[in-house]
Short mmCIF file of C-alpha atoms in Angstrom, two decimals:
data_model
loop_
_atom_site.label_atom_id
_atom_site.label_comp_id
_atom_site.label_asym_id
_atom_site.label_seq_id
_atom_site.Cartn_x
_atom_site.Cartn_y
_atom_site.Cartn_z
CA PRO F 1 -0.33 20.75 -10.76
CA LEU F 2 -2.61 18.26 -12.43
CA LYS F 3 -0.91 18.97 -15.77
CA GLU F 4 2.15 17.07 -14.49
CA ALA F 5 0.27 13.77 -14.09
CA CYS F 6 2.00 10.89 -15.87
CA GLU F 7 -1.38 9.26 -16.56
CA ILE F 8 -5.02 10.30 -16.34
CA LEU F 9 -7.78 7.72 -15.89
CA SER F 10 -11.49 8.24 -16.34
CA VAL F 11 -13.54 6.23 -13.84
CA GLU F 12 -17.30 6.68 -13.61
CA ASP F 13 -17.09 10.14 -15.18
CA GLU F 14 -14.36 11.20 -12.72
CA LEU F 15 -10.77 11.93 -13.70
CA ILE F 16 -8.03 10.32 -11.65
CA HIS F 17 -4.57 11.89 -12.04
CA LEU F 18 -1.64 9.53 -11.41
CA PHE F 19 1.80 10.84 -10.52
CA GLU F 20 5.17 9.13 -10.24
CA ILE F 21 6.63 9.31 -6.77
CA PRO F 22 10.12 8.20 -5.71
CA GLY F 23 10.27 4.89 -3.85
CA GLU F 24 12.04 6.53 -0.90
CA ALA F 25 8.93 8.67 -0.31
CA ILE F 26 7.03 5.55 0.79
CA LYS F 27 7.82 4.74 4.42
CA SER F 28 5.20 2.11 5.20
CA VAL F 29 2.21 0.21 3.86
CA ILE F 30 -0.77 -0.71 6.04
CA PHE F 31 -3.05 -3.54 4.92
CA GLY F 32 -6.69 -3.16 5.91
CA CYS F 33 -8.48 -5.72 8.06
CA ASN F 34 -10.53 -7.09 5.18
CA MET F 35 -7.98 -6.83 2.39
CA GLN F 36 -7.89 -9.88 0.13
CA ASN F 37 -4.81 -12.08 0.52
CA THR F 38 -4.24 -12.08 -3.23
CA LYS F 39 -3.86 -8.28 -3.24
CA LYS F 40 -1.65 -8.36 -0.13
CA ASN F 41 0.62 -10.96 -1.71
CA GLU F 42 0.79 -8.94 -4.93
CA ILE F 43 1.96 -5.84 -3.03
CA ILE F 44 4.41 -7.85 -0.92
CA GLN F 45 5.94 -9.34 -4.07
CA LEU F 46 6.31 -5.86 -5.60
CA ILE F 47 8.21 -4.72 -2.51
CA LYS F 48 10.34 -7.87 -2.32
CA ASN F 49 11.28 -7.76 -6.00
CA ASN F 50 12.38 -4.12 -6.00
CA ASN F 51 15.58 -3.33 -4.08
CA GLU F 52 14.60 0.34 -3.94
CA LEU F 53 11.55 -0.59 -1.86
CA HIS F 54 13.18 -2.88 0.73
CA HIS F 55 13.09 -0.08 3.34
CA ILE F 56 9.27 -0.11 3.40
CA VAL F 57 7.73 -1.36 6.65
CA VAL F 58 4.53 -3.37 6.18
CA PHE F 59 1.74 -3.62 8.76
CA GLN F 60 -1.43 -5.70 8.97
CA SER F 61 -4.33 -4.02 10.74
CA LYS F 62 -6.56 -6.08 13.02
CA ILE F 63 -9.68 -5.19 14.94
CA ASP F 64 -9.19 -5.02 18.71
CA GLU F 65 -12.24 -6.82 20.09
CA GLN F 66 -11.94 -5.14 23.50
CA THR F 67 -11.53 -1.51 22.47
CA PHE F 68 -13.14 -1.71 19.00
CA GLY F 69 -10.06 0.08 17.71
CA LEU F 70 -7.34 -1.14 15.39
CA ASN F 71 -4.04 -2.81 16.16
CA PHE F 72 -1.19 -2.85 13.67
CA ASP F 73 1.10 -5.87 13.50
CA LYS F 74 4.44 -5.42 11.75
CA LEU F 75 5.03 -8.05 9.06
CA SER F 76 8.44 -9.48 8.14
CA ILE F 77 8.41 -9.73 4.36
CA ILE F 78 12.05 -9.52 3.23
CA ASN F 79 13.90 -12.85 3.22
#
């Protein structure tokens, strides 16, 4: 229920309800084709700096010029 939100934001007259989720519920992250590198690096650093998130698999999407679909390349982010 929305009453259980840990935070509620108001954006352009819309309410956004934020909930805490356990890290193990996140299996993968897919970066969009046009995502800014600064945002990608920020998310990668969050994953790298939190041992509870090291299981997350990260992908970069790329446009396939021949099929006009998307390809997903797995990124190695944990050193």
